[in-house]
Tab-separated table of C-alpha atoms in Angstrom:
chain	number	residue	atom	x	y	z
A	33	UNK	CA	-81.066	49.397	-30.883
A	34	UNK	CA	-83.098	52.110	-29.148
A	35	UNK	CA	-84.780	51.303	-25.861
A	36	UNK	CA	-88.523	51.882	-25.774
A	37	UNK	CA	-89.803	54.244	-23.104
A	38	UNK	CA	-92.860	52.901	-21.333
A	39	UNK	CA	-95.427	55.457	-20.257
A	40	UNK	CA	-98.730	55.054	-18.470
A	41	UNK	CA	-100.565	55.454	-21.798
A	42	UNK	CA	-98.330	53.118	-23.838
A	43	UNK	CA	-97.980	50.324	-21.271
A	44	UNK	CA	-99.940	47.080	-21.338
A	45	UNK	CA	-101.564	45.891	-18.103
A	46	UNK	CA	-98.474	44.015	-16.829
A	47	UNK	CA	-96.207	46.925	-17.657
A	48	UNK	CA	-98.621	49.339	-15.943
A	49	UNK	CA	-98.462	47.314	-12.747
A	50	UNK	CA	-94.656	47.331	-12.775
A	51	UNK	CA	-94.571	50.998	-13.748
A	52	UNK	CA	-96.935	51.862	-10.898
A	53	UNK	CA	-94.572	50.166	-8.443
A	54	UNK	CA	-91.608	52.095	-9.820
A	55	UNK	CA	-93.412	55.441	-9.795
A	56	UNK	CA	-94.661	54.877	-6.239
A	57	UNK	CA	-91.160	54.109	-5.025
A	58	UNK	CA	-89.737	57.160	-6.801
A	59	UNK	CA	-92.425	59.314	-5.165
A	60	UNK	CA	-91.559	57.857	-1.756
A	61	UNK	CA	-87.853	58.665	-2.190
A	62	UNK	CA	-88.736	62.186	-3.354
A	63	UNK	CA	-91.005	62.640	-0.332
A	64	UNK	CA	-88.209	61.640	2.054
A	65	UNK	CA	-85.860	64.154	0.413
A	66	UNK	CA	-88.374	66.896	1.200
A	67	UNK	CA	-89.072	65.482	4.686
A	68	UNK	CA	-85.709	64.355	6.091
A	69	UNK	CA	-87.211	63.351	9.447
A	70	UNK	CA	-88.830	60.390	7.667
A	71	UNK	CA	-86.663	57.295	7.263
A	72	UNK	CA	-87.351	55.033	4.300
A	73	UNK	CA	-86.343	51.501	3.451
A	74	UNK	CA	-87.882	49.741	0.454
A	75	UNK	CA	-88.727	46.054	0.204
A	76	UNK	CA	-89.041	44.891	-3.418
A	77	UNK	CA	-90.498	41.380	-3.477
A	78	UNK	CA	-90.656	39.249	-6.576
A	79	UNK	CA	-93.560	36.845	-7.288
A	80	UNK	CA	-95.027	36.292	-3.810
A	81	UNK	CA	-96.119	32.743	-2.988
A	82	UNK	CA	-96.772	30.808	0.194
A	83	UNK	CA	-99.884	30.258	2.296
A	84	UNK	CA	-102.444	33.023	1.703
A	85	UNK	CA	-104.272	34.519	4.669
A	86	UNK	CA	-107.385	35.549	2.755
A	87	UNK	CA	-109.789	33.291	0.844
A	88	UNK	CA	-109.734	35.115	-2.479
A	89	UNK	CA	-108.030	34.507	-5.800
A	90	UNK	CA	-107.686	38.114	-6.921
A	91	UNK	CA	-103.877	38.198	-6.710
A	92	UNK	CA	-101.829	36.820	-9.587
A	93	UNK	CA	-99.943	34.230	-7.557
A	94	UNK	CA	-103.025	32.862	-5.772
A	95	UNK	CA	-105.001	32.871	-9.034
A	96	UNK	CA	-102.202	31.025	-10.822
A	97	UNK	CA	-102.030	28.291	-8.190
A	98	UNK	CA	-105.816	27.939	-8.010
A	99	UNK	CA	-105.990	27.549	-11.816
A	100	UNK	CA	-103.099	25.103	-11.769
A	101	UNK	CA	-104.612	22.919	-9.030
A	102	UNK	CA	-108.066	22.956	-10.659
A	103	UNK	CA	-106.578	21.619	-13.907
A	104	UNK	CA	-107.441	24.755	-15.872
A	105	UNK	CA	-103.881	25.040	-17.251
A	106	UNK	CA	-103.392	21.378	-18.198
A	107	UNK	CA	-104.570	21.593	-21.823
A	108	UNK	CA	-103.059	24.875	-22.986
A	109	UNK	CA	-99.910	24.628	-20.860
A	110	UNK	CA	-98.427	27.289	-18.639
A	111	UNK	CA	-96.682	30.506	-19.561
A	112	UNK	CA	-92.984	30.227	-20.361
A	113	UNK	CA	-91.909	33.361	-18.514
A	114	UNK	CA	-89.492	32.888	-15.635
A	115	UNK	CA	-89.293	35.086	-12.566
A	116	UNK	CA	-88.004	35.197	-9.032
A	117	UNK	CA	-90.272	33.971	-6.263
A	118	UNK	CA	-90.433	34.581	-2.524
A	119	UNK	CA	-92.507	33.318	0.377
A	120	UNK	CA	-95.024	35.779	1.815
A	121	UNK	CA	-93.683	34.993	5.293
A	122	UNK	CA	-90.183	36.061	4.187
A	123	UNK	CA	-91.610	39.305	2.783
A	124	UNK	CA	-93.302	40.012	6.132
A	125	UNK	CA	-90.073	39.233	7.995
A	126	UNK	CA	-88.108	41.558	5.686
A	127	UNK	CA	-90.501	44.425	6.458
A	128	UNK	CA	-90.151	43.906	10.213
A	129	UNK	CA	-86.366	43.621	10.107
A	130	UNK	CA	-85.995	46.698	7.878
A	131	UNK	CA	-88.218	48.672	10.250
A	132	UNK	CA	-86.086	47.639	13.231
A	133	UNK	CA	-82.668	48.212	11.574
A	134	UNK	CA	-80.879	51.559	11.412
A	135	UNK	CA	-78.580	50.066	8.745
A	136	UNK	CA	-81.598	49.541	6.487
A	137	UNK	CA	-82.473	53.245	6.322
A	138	UNK	CA	-82.114	54.636	2.809
A	139	UNK	CA	-81.687	51.245	1.192
A	140	UNK	CA	-83.619	49.065	-1.223
A	141	UNK	CA	-83.902	45.322	-0.654
A	142	UNK	CA	-84.645	42.729	-3.310
A	143	UNK	CA	-86.602	39.969	-1.605
A	144	UNK	CA	-86.536	37.099	-4.074
A	145	UNK	CA	-85.147	33.686	-4.829
A	146	UNK	CA	-81.795	33.852	-6.555
A	147	UNK	CA	-82.884	31.588	-9.385
A	148	UNK	CA	-85.982	32.119	-11.477
A	149	UNK	CA	-88.911	29.754	-11.863
A	150	UNK	CA	-91.571	29.090	-14.460
A	151	UNK	CA	-95.120	28.069	-13.631
A	152	UNK	CA	-94.142	24.603	-14.877
A	153	UNK	CA	-91.398	24.458	-12.236
A	154	UNK	CA	-94.070	25.070	-9.583
A	155	UNK	CA	-96.290	22.348	-11.085
A	156	UNK	CA	-93.320	19.953	-11.149
A	157	UNK	CA	-92.668	20.585	-7.439
A	158	UNK	CA	-96.272	19.642	-6.670
A	159	UNK	CA	-96.253	16.681	-9.046
A	160	UNK	CA	-93.267	15.279	-7.144
A	161	UNK	CA	-95.270	15.063	-3.913
A	162	UNK	CA	-97.595	12.144	-3.164
A	163	UNK	CA	-100.412	14.343	-1.815
A	164	UNK	CA	-100.770	16.120	-5.177
A	165	UNK	CA	-100.767	13.065	-7.472
A	166	UNK	CA	-104.553	13.227	-7.977
A	167	UNK	CA	-104.466	16.808	-9.266
A	168	UNK	CA	-104.552	17.441	-13.006
A	169	UNK	CA	-101.439	19.623	-13.038
A	170	UNK	CA	-100.031	21.177	-16.216
A	171	UNK	CA	-97.199	19.234	-17.790
A	172	UNK	CA	-95.966	21.512	-20.560
A	173	UNK	CA	-95.207	25.107	-21.473
A	174	UNK	CA	-97.285	27.067	-23.961
A	175	UNK	CA	-94.025	28.173	-25.646
A	176	UNK	CA	-90.279	27.639	-25.073
A	177	UNK	CA	-88.437	29.441	-22.265
A	178	UNK	CA	-86.317	32.193	-23.771
A	179	UNK	CA	-84.640	33.614	-20.672
A	180	UNK	CA	-84.097	32.651	-17.023
A	181	UNK	CA	-82.943	35.673	-15.032
A	182	UNK	CA	-80.945	35.370	-11.817
A	183	UNK	CA	-81.216	37.659	-8.806
A	184	UNK	CA	-79.161	38.582	-5.765
A	185	UNK	CA	-80.747	38.814	-2.360
A	186	UNK	CA	-77.368	39.264	-0.647
A	187	UNK	CA	-78.251	42.673	0.819
A	188	UNK	CA	-81.408	41.281	2.456
A	189	UNK	CA	-79.415	38.356	3.856
A	190	UNK	CA	-76.440	40.423	5.009
A	191	UNK	CA	-78.081	43.608	6.330
A	192	UNK	CA	-81.407	42.220	7.491
A	193	UNK	CA	-80.210	38.734	8.447
A	194	UNK	CA	-83.022	37.271	6.377
A	195	UNK	CA	-82.986	33.495	5.849
A	196	UNK	CA	-85.062	32.641	2.798
A	197	UNK	CA	-87.286	29.582	2.784
A	198	UNK	CA	-86.798	27.024	0.056
A	199	UNK	CA	-89.246	27.626	-2.786
A	200	UNK	CA	-90.383	24.010	-2.581
A	201	UNK	CA	-91.661	24.642	0.958
A	202	UNK	CA	-93.495	27.775	-0.167
A	203	UNK	CA	-95.116	26.042	-3.156
A	204	UNK	CA	-96.314	23.075	-1.079
A	205	UNK	CA	-97.532	25.277	1.798
A	206	UNK	CA	-99.443	27.475	-0.644
A	207	UNK	CA	-101.140	24.542	-2.352
A	208	UNK	CA	-102.033	22.922	0.971
A	209	UNK	CA	-103.539	26.182	2.267
A	210	UNK	CA	-105.618	26.622	-0.904
A	211	UNK	CA	-107.006	23.119	-0.378
A	212	UNK	CA	-107.550	23.381	3.392
A	213	UNK	CA	-109.302	26.758	3.018
A	214	UNK	CA	-111.727	25.317	0.453
A	215	UNK	CA	-110.494	27.473	-2.443
A	216	UNK	CA	-109.567	24.289	-4.296
A	217	UNK	CA	-111.350	20.944	-3.960
A	218	UNK	CA	-109.247	17.851	-3.557
A	219	UNK	CA	-109.998	15.402	-6.407
A	220	UNK	CA	-111.369	12.016	-5.355
């Protein structure tokens, strides 16, 4: 079976986002080849969750959690795709540690959970906590899960000394911040 080549013109919106990330990283590596005095390390985060700093739902992860907490995904169910997830605070820590480490120069770091999660997994984490019982959280997938990828963050742990937060902590902290910031109203 031939592999399809994705180009800027042929890609859908999700593929364009991923392609833009890849092309930007390739350009950065090419730039460092031409400018050897510049040291580059690359942090590649997966789906970033955790407490947002800004009060806006323009990012995919924040928008997903806002929709989930507002009950907008209850009827139709959530997407069945599975993906790695990482806390925004761990992503920030990875950037700092890579900047401060000579061993990180010239390396790429996957900053992600090792297991993958669906949006339903996130909803189930919240549903299991007393403070979220009043929310109309989604309880089913819109279609069956076909694939659950696994990831390795061993390089980030070993070279950067990064200790990843448990995803449950990130999910709960994100939801609580969305409520406390007024982005989501707490049901009565």
